[in-house]
Amino acid sequence: MRFRSRRTAASRSLRSDETGNILITVVIVSMLIGALTSLAMTTGQHANTSSTRDRNSEQALNVSEAGVHQAISRIDAQSASNTFVDSFSFAGSTAEGDYSVDVTRMGNDGFIIDSTGSVGGSSLGRDRRINVTFAPPELFPGELLALFSSTSIELKNNDILAGDIWANDSVLIRQGVNHNGSVTAAQSWFQLEGNGRVGGNVWSGGYNADGTWAIDVGQNSIIGGWAKASVTAPADPETCDGETHENYDVVMSSGSSIGGDLTTLGERLGGGSVGGTIALHTCTAAPAPRPLPEFNPFVGTFDNPDDPDDYLEFASVDAFQTWLTGQSGNIEGVLVVTEPAPSQANRINLSGANLIGDTTIVTNAPVFTNGIGDDGVADSAKFVVVSHYQAPISTGCDVNHDSSECAIHAKNNFDPDCRVAVLLYADNGPVAVKNNNEMCGTVVSEGILIKNNQELNVDPRVQRTVGFGPTTWEIARWEEIPP
Amino acid sequence: MTSRLRREEGVTVIELMVATAIFMILLLPVLSLLDSGTRTERANQVRHDALVDLRGAMTRITKDVRQALSIDPASSKTKLDMTTIVGGVDRRVIYQLSGGTLTRSIDGGTPGPLAERVTSTEVFCYDPPDCTLTAPPADPSSVRVAIALEPVVFSGGPLTLATDVELRNI
């Protein structure tokens, strides 16, 4: 019993002596290990959180794009089945996250698709938002053209043009025309008569009927950029062997000038000046001719069933003219006129008509207008005239005679200001425009004649016009915006 | 009283030295580990910060490239000159790698640094995955952006981020 008592006392003493040291050691070591562990975990957690956010952000973009593609799929499917597509909204999900999409119709100019993708929960979740403009294809992909002709173009009498010109055949610019832009006569000659001006480049691909020149720059006329007389489809694109060099001479009358380089397979003739390098006897290939843009609209892309007036069909020109009179000349919407016997005596006459909004006229008859207004257009509008009129064989379009065989003949205040962008399209042409008009837009035709102080400025508003191009709609602009 | 004093007289110097020695032996590896951990954490932090900055730069570049409207044919593997959409407006944006610094300028403004200590000699590729072209083709469909940079505190080699960006507007 005593022994037990002593042992217990000694033991208590020993524990009393050692408990403090061990405890302190354990506490310190534990704190150090804890700090170390905490450090590692904090770093790991931080990196992990950051990585998760980045991953969610990347995935949110993919999810929002999935929403865009879903919207495009719906629009394309309905357009293909000739069904009008109005504004709509929907939501959906992928394996990665959710999307919500708002599609807003912009008249006949296309759609705005607004898609937001969301991935992750509230703390690490990320939203990305895409705004896509889904619009008709470009009339001329990658470029704006003021005039396009699948054959020739003639301008005369002090016209003022701004914008590039393309003709598969010849281009003739006469009598004081001032053109700010470039000219391509892809398979034929180019002639600039006295006191004319082309601010940009000139590129020809052929030569005149006499075989005496490819480019003719008249007295005191100016080409601001370079000039190039090329050869259409040369047998040998390196040497142009077999070609008659004299065909590709460039004639420069006194006082004329070319601001940039001159390149030709022929010679330079005359006393004009060249600002850049002169490369004679130089073989270059002409640009390939281009087809007219297609016009193949689906009725459903125009015809909103909730709007009885946005799309009207007429079985004859007479029916259309009667309707026009009843409208007091005010026109808007899409007007399709199918004439059983189209002719100049039986043509659409828009003289005195007044645009009150976006207007598209599609017809197989000729279209004539002697003065047309746009008083009813509130802000900006688009006026599209499509004539598939095929003139009788061996007839011609004379800009001086109102009843000559033009597919579209527009004169006298055709478009008095540029609130309206105009597209004149005649796949069987030609188109004639004249007399002191200001017009903003593009003329696309098989043959173009423009004269008498006509002012024409290329306008990007008609670059994308529904019905033109190989598809109805395409992505015109893709942009990420803040969610 | 004597017994009580004996219990409170503490430990001898030898005992203290032995205890301290044992304590130090236990503490040294822990301190060493802590020191190592601190250094690693600092390096990781610097590396992580650099990675965050690099990701930010990459996000900026990929966004500009993704919605580019056109790419200047004079662009190269160290310079990307394009028209793109910035804040809803069409702007000319130039990325240029020079002297290990990747800069971004808008509409001819003063270039601002986007990434520094860049070790890549080529940042932009216009024909992935081959990357043989030195300039963009007429109609590029995608651009590869690859950036490698050396963090201030070296640890584990240079950071490299690379991504192929599909051009949505071209």
XYZ file of C-alpha atoms in Angstrom:
653
model
C 0.000 0.000 0.000
C 2.880 2.390 0.879
C 4.846 1.310 -2.118
C 1.867 1.989 -4.300
C 1.472 5.400 -2.706
C 5.114 6.415 -3.384
C 5.011 5.182 -6.926
C 1.904 7.187 -7.582
C 3.441 10.311 -6.188
C 6.614 9.908 -8.296
C 4.637 9.250 -11.366
C 2.479 12.313 -10.821
C 5.616 14.362 -10.321
C 7.132 13.142 -13.578
C 3.965 13.840 -15.575
C 3.774 17.227 -13.959
C 7.334 18.001 -15.091
C 6.996 16.774 -18.655
C 3.419 17.671 -19.643
C 4.219 21.331 -20.436
C 7.118 20.602 -22.782
C 5.322 17.966 -24.736
C 2.230 20.082 -25.039
C 4.183 23.086 -26.256
C 6.092 20.947 -28.730
C 2.950 19.361 -30.025
C 1.199 22.713 -30.303
C 4.079 24.354 -32.168
C 4.591 21.433 -34.534
C 0.849 21.209 -35.098
C 0.661 24.900 -35.883
C 3.511 24.638 -38.341
C 2.016 21.627 -40.051
C -1.363 23.322 -40.050
C 0.085 26.468 -41.591
C 1.821 24.392 -44.221
C -1.308 22.454 -45.026
C -3.385 25.603 -45.087
C -0.876 27.177 -47.452
C -1.002 24.264 -49.836
C -4.777 24.062 -49.709
C -5.207 27.791 -50.271
C -2.965 27.707 -53.307
C -4.652 24.633 -54.669
C -8.095 26.022 -54.048
C -7.210 29.343 -55.641
C -5.853 27.680 -58.762
C -8.772 25.317 -58.889
C -11.312 28.147 -58.597
C -9.562 30.136 -61.292
C -9.395 27.139 -63.623
C -13.062 26.361 -63.092
C -14.052 29.915 -63.933
C -11.941 29.882 -67.090
C -13.345 26.544 -68.156
C -16.896 27.699 -67.522
C -16.248 30.868 -69.486
C -14.969 28.918 -72.494
C -17.889 26.539 -72.324
C -20.393 29.384 -71.980
C -19.239 30.702 -75.345
C -19.783 27.290 -76.911
C -23.211 27.060 -75.315
C -24.254 30.494 -76.573
C -23.083 29.501 -80.060
C -25.215 26.403 -79.801
C -28.162 28.732 -79.222
C -27.239 30.754 -82.314
C -27.017 27.632 -84.474
C -30.326 26.429 -83.149
C -31.905 29.764 -84.139
C -30.302 29.643 -87.594
C -31.537 26.115 -88.080
C -35.104 27.201 -87.299
C -34.957 30.238 -89.607
C -33.453 28.245 -92.494
C -35.957 25.431 -92.122
C -38.933 27.787 -92.175
C -37.530 29.874 -95.045
C -36.921 26.720 -97.077
C -40.521 25.673 -96.549
C -41.673 29.114 -97.729
C -42.875 30.117 -94.288
C -42.532 33.651 -93.004
C -40.252 33.855 -89.990
C -41.176 36.470 -87.416
C -39.384 37.371 -84.187
C -39.236 34.580 -81.632
C -37.525 33.518 -78.416
C -36.571 30.167 -76.996
C -34.330 28.504 -74.441
C -32.455 25.250 -74.467
C -29.535 23.392 -73.013
C -26.505 21.370 -73.945
C -24.495 18.968 -71.840
C -22.354 21.923 -70.773
C -24.978 24.508 -69.878
C -28.086 26.475 -70.771
C -28.799 29.080 -73.433
C -31.545 31.609 -74.012
C -32.067 33.165 -77.425
C -34.001 36.173 -78.702
C -34.458 36.457 -82.472
C -35.622 39.842 -83.759
C -36.785 40.263 -87.332
C -35.562 43.455 -89.056
C -38.090 43.723 -91.842
C -36.622 42.224 -94.996
C -33.082 43.001 -93.894
C -32.761 39.835 -91.801
C -32.571 38.994 -88.119
C -30.661 39.847 -84.993
C -29.929 36.691 -83.005
C -29.069 37.420 -79.386
C -27.903 34.319 -77.520
C -26.655 34.041 -73.949
C -24.954 30.874 -72.717
C -24.634 30.071 -69.009
C -22.364 27.442 -67.456
C -21.776 26.667 -63.769
C -23.512 27.605 -60.526
C -23.900 30.997 -58.948
C -20.405 31.350 -57.481
C -18.254 30.030 -60.320
C -20.800 30.380 -63.110
C -20.085 32.293 -66.258
C -22.319 33.883 -68.912
C -21.244 34.726 -72.479
C -23.456 36.564 -74.948
C -23.285 36.607 -78.735
C -25.051 38.972 -81.091
C -25.336 37.718 -84.664
C -26.769 39.552 -87.654
C -28.346 37.003 -89.983
C -28.949 38.786 -93.262
C -29.151 38.222 -97.009
C -25.829 37.441 -98.717
C -23.730 40.234 -100.162
C -24.607 41.282 -103.695
C -20.898 41.319 -104.550
C -18.984 39.477 -101.833
C -16.233 41.577 -100.352
C -16.812 44.698 -102.460
C -19.299 47.436 -103.219
C -20.136 48.208 -106.841
C -22.104 51.206 -108.061
C -22.652 49.654 -111.483
C -22.437 46.062 -112.621
C -23.166 45.004 -116.152
C -22.848 41.561 -117.613
C -22.295 43.331 -120.951
C -21.307 46.993 -121.451
C -21.684 50.340 -119.674
C -21.978 53.814 -121.149
C -21.929 57.059 -119.157
C -22.191 60.520 -120.670
C -22.913 64.216 -120.198
C -21.430 65.398 -116.922
C -22.551 62.532 -114.742
C -21.021 62.321 -111.293
C -20.483 58.832 -109.935
C -18.992 57.550 -106.731
C -18.254 53.840 -106.502
C -16.587 51.143 -108.521
C -17.816 50.013 -111.929
C -17.603 46.521 -113.390
C -18.574 45.462 -116.899
C -17.847 42.111 -118.455
C -17.691 43.931 -121.789
C -16.629 47.510 -122.611
C -16.910 50.722 -120.609
C -17.380 54.023 -122.396
C -17.257 57.271 -120.400
C -18.100 60.330 -122.439
C -18.308 64.093 -122.226
C -17.229 65.423 -118.887
C -18.136 62.561 -116.607
C -16.486 62.677 -113.191
C -16.144 59.237 -111.648
C -14.709 58.659 -108.184
C -13.920 54.992 -108.283
C -12.273 52.279 -110.321
C -13.367 50.777 -113.617
C -13.041 47.215 -114.867
C -13.877 46.300 -118.440
C -13.141 42.667 -117.862
C -13.178 41.281 -121.383
C -13.071 44.380 -123.554
C -11.900 47.968 -123.947
C -12.131 51.153 -121.918
C -12.562 54.633 -123.352
C -12.537 57.933 -121.466
C -13.479 60.806 -123.733
C -12.176 64.366 -123.411
C -12.270 66.170 -120.053
C -13.444 63.111 -118.211
C -12.033 61.776 -114.974
C -11.723 58.399 -113.322
C -10.333 58.783 -109.829
C -9.304 55.164 -109.329
C -7.773 52.421 -111.444
C -8.702 51.241 -114.911
C -8.353 47.614 -115.981
C -9.261 46.395 -119.443
C -9.263 42.861 -120.758
C -9.710 43.323 -124.503
C -9.525 45.853 -127.325
C -11.730 47.910 -129.634
C -13.400 46.637 -132.792
C -10.669 48.029 -135.005
C -7.966 46.384 -132.980
C -6.182 49.691 -132.552
C -6.237 50.168 -128.790
C -7.327 48.694 -125.479
C -7.487 51.893 -123.409
C -8.159 55.311 -124.852
C -7.686 58.352 -122.616
C -9.085 61.474 -124.296
C -7.768 65.001 -124.325
C -7.299 66.483 -120.861
C -8.791 63.403 -119.268
C -7.464 61.918 -116.059
C -7.057 58.446 -114.651
C -6.057 58.946 -111.024
C -4.758 55.429 -110.293
C -3.035 52.807 -112.418
C -4.114 51.578 -115.838
C -3.647 48.052 -117.091
C -4.448 46.612 -120.519
C -4.618 42.866 -120.060
C -5.343 39.932 -122.313
C -8.426 37.781 -122.000
C -7.509 34.160 -121.370
C -4.090 34.243 -123.049
C -2.885 30.889 -124.340
C 0.348 31.483 -122.516
C -0.307 33.610 -119.431
C 3.419 34.263 -119.013
C 4.261 35.575 -122.490
C 0.890 36.086 -124.246
C 2.462 34.418 -127.266
C 0.184 34.534 -130.269
C -1.419 37.830 -129.262
C -1.146 40.896 -131.510
C 0.548 43.495 -129.346
C -0.874 46.429 -131.328
C -4.372 45.507 -130.175
C -3.415 46.467 -126.656
C -1.985 49.918 -127.254
C -2.907 52.625 -124.775
C -3.769 55.903 -126.443
C -3.181 59.036 -124.383
C -4.255 62.259 -126.044
C -2.618 65.581 -125.228
C -3.171 66.793 -121.705
C -4.294 63.383 -120.482
C -2.672 61.668 -117.536
C -2.447 58.403 -115.651
C -1.495 58.964 -112.029
C -0.125 55.516 -111.284
C 1.592 52.762 -113.261
C 0.793 51.875 -116.834
C 0.985 48.210 -117.843
C 0.135 46.969 -121.299
C 1.019 44.319 -123.816
C 1.110 47.033 -126.454
C 2.614 50.503 -126.692
C 1.794 53.867 -125.221
C 0.708 56.248 -127.947
C 0.150 60.010 -127.762
C 1.404 62.795 -125.554
C -0.208 62.156 -122.202
C 1.781 61.704 -119.010
C 2.192 58.722 -116.711
C 2.987 59.313 -113.056
C 4.186 55.810 -112.224
C 6.165 53.061 -113.904
C 5.520 52.263 -117.552
C 5.626 48.557 -118.400
C 5.127 48.005 -122.137
C 4.974 44.618 -123.894
C 4.019 43.137 -120.563
C 1.686 40.160 -120.517
C -1.022 40.149 -117.861
C -4.213 38.114 -117.725
C -7.565 39.873 -117.657
C -10.028 39.263 -114.844
C -12.582 36.539 -115.425
C -16.095 37.682 -116.294
C -18.653 37.495 -113.524
C -22.219 36.255 -113.636
C -25.080 38.485 -112.608
C -26.092 37.945 -108.997
C -28.991 35.529 -108.710
C -32.441 36.654 -107.638
C -34.418 33.720 -106.232
C -36.630 34.843 -103.388
C -38.901 32.618 -101.377
C -42.307 34.236 -101.127
C -42.366 33.283 -97.480
C -39.370 35.456 -96.721
C -41.508 38.509 -97.538
C -45.077 37.608 -96.737
C -46.021 38.093 -93.104
C -49.443 36.450 -92.664
C -50.256 38.994 -89.939
C -49.786 41.886 -92.372
C -52.139 41.722 -95.367
C -50.431 44.628 -97.146
C -46.751 43.694 -96.959
C -46.877 41.359 -99.967
C -49.240 41.773 -102.911
C -49.428 39.846 -106.165
C -50.959 41.240 -109.344
C -51.939 39.146 -112.348
C -51.295 41.955 -114.845
C -49.802 45.401 -115.235
C -53.304 46.817 -115.559
C -54.270 45.373 -112.199
C -51.201 46.919 -110.633
C -51.764 50.333 -112.194
C -55.369 50.326 -111.000
C -54.230 49.479 -107.491
C -51.576 52.217 -107.655
C -54.169 54.803 -108.611
C -56.299 53.671 -105.705
C -53.332 54.179 -103.403
C -52.945 57.753 -104.637
C -49.531 56.713 -105.854
C -48.262 55.747 -102.381
C -46.336 52.482 -102.465
C -44.518 50.212 -100.031
C -44.127 46.524 -99.389
C -43.352 43.768 -101.849
C -45.317 44.046 -105.081
C -45.124 41.189 -107.555
C -46.563 41.887 -110.985
C -46.833 39.058 -113.491
C -47.910 40.360 -116.892
C -49.139 37.795 -119.448
C -47.967 39.932 -122.368
C -45.142 42.196 -121.246
C -44.098 44.957 -123.636
C -43.260 48.670 -123.653
C -46.918 49.332 -124.374
C -47.821 47.219 -121.411
C -45.331 48.236 -118.750
C -45.305 49.322 -115.126
C -45.380 53.087 -114.938
C -44.305 54.533 -111.603
C -44.346 58.157 -112.740
C -45.607 60.298 -109.899
C -45.541 57.475 -107.376
C -44.472 58.247 -103.834
C -42.496 55.853 -101.669
C -43.789 55.618 -98.120
C -41.539 52.808 -96.912
C -39.381 49.878 -98.025
C -40.598 48.899 -101.460
C -39.733 45.992 -103.735
C -41.224 45.567 -107.181
C -40.699 42.267 -108.959
C -42.047 41.894 -112.463
C -41.555 40.341 -115.866
C -42.673 43.602 -117.500
C -40.619 46.703 -118.302
C -40.598 49.413 -115.622
C -40.743 53.095 -116.458
C -40.714 56.102 -114.200
C -40.722 59.792 -114.966
C -40.295 61.301 -111.562
C -40.857 59.468 -108.291
C -40.920 60.872 -104.789
C -40.127 59.697 -101.307
C -42.042 62.227 -99.227
C -43.643 59.510 -97.161
C -40.422 57.884 -96.073
C -39.877 58.711 -92.439
C -36.180 58.017 -92.245
C -34.336 55.548 -94.401
C -35.817 53.070 -96.826
C -34.834 50.659 -99.554
C -36.330 50.683 -103.030
C -35.697 47.595 -105.127
C -36.870 47.204 -108.691
C -36.440 43.806 -110.310
C -37.434 43.451 -113.947
C -36.974 40.170 -115.773
C -38.224 41.769 -118.968
C -36.781 40.226 -122.103
C -36.809 42.702 -124.988
C -37.667 41.452 -128.475
C -34.708 40.336 -130.556
C -32.960 43.017 -132.608
C -34.255 45.903 -130.523
C -32.279 48.298 -128.368
C -32.556 50.530 -125.358
C -32.140 54.198 -126.239
C -31.943 56.476 -123.254
C -33.372 59.331 -125.354
C -36.619 57.583 -126.192
C -39.032 56.686 -123.429
C -40.581 53.798 -125.288
C -37.370 52.123 -126.415
C -36.667 48.615 -125.259
C -35.185 49.119 -121.826
C -36.055 46.758 -119.004
C -35.925 49.657 -116.529
C -36.033 53.255 -117.659
C -35.830 55.859 -114.904
C -35.630 59.570 -115.461
C -36.322 62.969 -113.938
C -36.134 63.039 -110.166
C -36.083 59.335 -109.853
C -34.706 59.612 -106.342
C -34.485 63.213 -105.220
C -32.520 62.566 -102.043
C -30.567 59.756 -100.522
C -32.881 58.794 -97.723
C -33.826 55.926 -100.008
C -31.242 53.413 -101.157
C -32.045 52.104 -104.626
C -31.257 48.820 -106.316
C -32.192 48.493 -109.968
C -31.843 44.937 -111.260
C -32.572 43.697 -114.757
C -31.100 40.323 -115.557
C -32.076 40.643 -119.211
C -31.455 44.406 -119.278
C -30.669 47.030 -120.171
C -31.243 49.786 -117.606
C -31.313 53.467 -118.581
C -31.171 56.332 -116.068
C -31.002 60.020 -116.933
C -31.666 63.685 -116.215
C -30.475 65.478 -113.131
C -31.230 62.741 -110.678
C -29.466 61.963 -107.481
C -29.483 58.288 -106.735
C -27.817 56.305 -103.962
C -27.480 52.625 -104.617
C -26.476 50.165 -107.291
C -27.532 49.251 -110.800
C -27.132 45.606 -111.810
C -28.083 44.751 -115.322
C -27.250 43.328 -118.683
C -26.230 46.678 -120.137
C -26.338 50.105 -118.458
C -26.808 53.588 -119.942
C -26.574 56.681 -117.741
C -26.588 60.274 -118.955
C -27.327 63.969 -118.348
C -25.964 65.170 -115.024
C -26.944 62.023 -113.247
C -25.408 61.713 -109.800
C -25.013 58.206 -108.481
C -23.399 57.226 -105.209
C -22.877 53.629 -104.252
C -24.824 52.820 -101.101
C -23.997 49.934 -98.762
C -27.645 49.644 -97.695
C -28.412 47.646 -100.831
C -25.358 45.413 -100.524
C -27.498 42.879 -98.692
C -30.958 42.609 -100.197
C -33.206 39.675 -99.577
C -33.742 37.441 -102.600
C -30.275 38.039 -104.045
C -27.495 35.536 -103.708
C -27.135 31.782 -103.491
C -28.816 31.554 -100.073
C -31.624 33.481 -98.431
C -29.719 34.322 -95.252
C -26.169 34.109 -93.995
C -24.234 35.276 -90.970
C -23.364 38.859 -91.812
C -21.868 39.885 -88.504
C -20.810 37.958 -85.418
C -20.075 39.858 -82.273
C -19.626 39.040 -78.628
C -21.215 41.596 -76.330
C -21.267 41.933 -72.534
C -23.848 39.605 -70.933
C 8.063 21.240 2.557
C 11.309 19.642 1.418
C 9.428 17.212 -0.737
C 7.481 20.056 -2.254
C 10.610 22.108 -3.012
C 12.185 19.078 -4.629
C 9.197 18.726 -6.931
C 9.416 22.405 -8.007
C 13.137 22.705 -8.506
C 12.629 22.131 -12.268
C 15.027 20.429 -14.614
C 18.744 20.418 -14.831
C 20.686 22.218 -17.562
C 21.533 18.882 -19.101
C 17.902 17.894 -19.192
C 17.048 21.232 -20.750
C 19.769 20.868 -23.371
C 18.686 17.379 -24.227
C 15.082 18.454 -24.440
C 15.992 21.445 -26.570
C 18.129 19.269 -28.833
C 15.283 16.830 -29.292
C 12.926 19.705 -29.910
C 15.260 21.200 -32.503
C 15.686 17.862 -34.171
C 11.924 17.631 -34.466
C 11.512 21.262 -35.469
C 14.212 21.485 -38.139
C 12.567 19.302 -40.773
C 9.246 20.972 -40.093
C 10.783 24.427 -40.549
C 12.593 23.211 -43.601
C 9.334 21.929 -44.975
C 7.624 25.200 -44.140
C 10.363 27.193 -45.842
C 10.187 25.005 -48.902
C 6.432 25.245 -48.928
C 6.542 29.020 -48.637
C 8.978 29.290 -51.520
C 6.932 26.939 -53.636
C 3.760 28.774 -52.779
C 5.342 32.099 -53.718
C 6.599 30.684 -57.009
C 3.232 29.145 -57.662
C 1.540 32.412 -56.832
C 3.745 34.306 -59.254
C 3.240 31.630 -61.866
C -0.478 31.658 -61.228
C -0.631 35.443 -61.489
C 1.331 35.276 -64.720
C -1.025 32.602 -65.970
C -4.050 34.731 -65.088
C -2.513 37.688 -66.924
C -1.675 35.469 -69.879
C -5.168 34.069 -69.952
C -6.508 37.614 -69.852
C -4.289 38.567 -72.779
C -5.289 35.440 -74.646
C -8.963 36.144 -74.023
C -8.522 39.643 -75.403
C -6.672 38.423 -78.495
C -9.019 35.549 -79.249
C -12.050 37.812 -78.916
C -10.561 40.339 -81.343
C -9.491 37.622 -83.777
C -12.731 35.662 -83.556
C -14.813 38.643 -84.671
C -12.272 40.107 -87.104
C -13.809 41.529 -90.256
C -10.600 41.420 -92.287
C -6.926 40.658 -91.814
C -4.304 42.804 -93.488
C -2.220 40.726 -95.923
C 0.884 42.419 -94.523
C 0.375 40.630 -91.204
C 3.098 38.220 -90.134
C 3.888 35.672 -87.463
C 4.787 38.472 -85.054
C 2.271 41.066 -86.183
C -1.466 40.766 -86.639
C -3.098 43.759 -88.304
C -6.860 43.494 -88.611
C -10.154 45.295 -88.665
C -12.348 43.945 -85.927
C -15.337 44.871 -83.803
C -14.504 46.606 -80.530
C -17.455 47.706 -78.452
C -19.780 47.413 -81.417
C -17.594 49.618 -83.619
C -15.309 48.579 -86.460
C -11.740 49.388 -85.389
C -8.266 48.673 -86.662
C -6.389 46.618 -84.097
C -2.719 45.686 -84.320
C -0.976 43.095 -82.171
C 2.796 43.310 -82.365
C 5.502 41.227 -80.697
C 8.680 43.199 -80.226
C 11.512 42.789 -77.727
C 9.645 40.148 -75.773
C 6.603 42.377 -75.299
C 3.284 41.791 -76.999
C 1.405 45.045 -77.525
C -2.061 45.997 -78.726
C -2.962 49.253 -80.425
C -6.297 50.566 -81.686
C -6.731 52.857 -84.678
C -3.064 53.837 -84.695
C -3.009 54.798 -81.012
C -0.149 54.202 -78.630
C 0.485 50.469 -78.275
C -0.228 49.159 -74.804
C 1.609 46.146 -73.374
C -0.482 43.019 -73.215
C 2.131 40.434 -72.205
C 5.746 40.836 -71.191
C 8.698 38.447 -70.970
C 7.314 36.657 -73.999
C 9.721 33.981 -75.162
C 7.820 32.962 -78.299
C 9.379 34.117 -81.533
C 6.190 33.426 -83.467
C 2.769 34.209 -82.048
C 0.375 34.046 -85.003
C -0.162 31.240 -87.498
C -2.627 31.567 -90.354
C -2.832 28.000 -91.609
C -3.031 25.705 -88.576
C -2.025 23.042 -87.979
C 0.723 23.267 -90.616
C 1.751 26.846 -89.848
C 3.933 27.095 -92.906
C 2.608 30.393 -94.226
C 4.442 33.514 -93.128
C 1.500 35.766 -94.021
C -2.266 35.277 -94.033
C -3.877 33.761 -97.122
C -6.506 35.693 -99.072
C -9.350 33.988 -97.276
C -8.197 32.740 -93.872
C -10.576 30.590 -91.880
C -8.715 30.352 -88.600
C -5.731 31.774 -86.767
C -3.590 30.003 -84.185
C -2.385 32.182 -81.334
C 0.456 30.750 -79.242
C 2.189 32.675 -76.471
C 4.982 31.426 -74.223
C 6.313 33.620 -71.470
C 8.769 33.383 -68.603
C 7.358 34.303 -65.185
C 9.417 36.577 -62.951
C 10.139 33.685 -60.580
C 11.272 30.748 -62.610
C 9.489 27.558 -61.738
C 8.716 24.700 -64.002
C 9.641 26.321 -67.303
C 7.859 28.911 -69.409
C 4.093 29.206 -69.452
C 2.560 28.449 -72.826
C -0.978 28.975 -73.994
C -2.114 28.220 -77.527
C -5.496 28.182 -79.177
C -6.964 27.974 -82.670
C -9.491 30.729 -83.267
C -12.143 30.306 -85.930
C -12.855 33.537 -87.771
C -16.587 34.152 -87.569
C -16.820 37.192 -89.835
C -14.463 36.245 -92.660
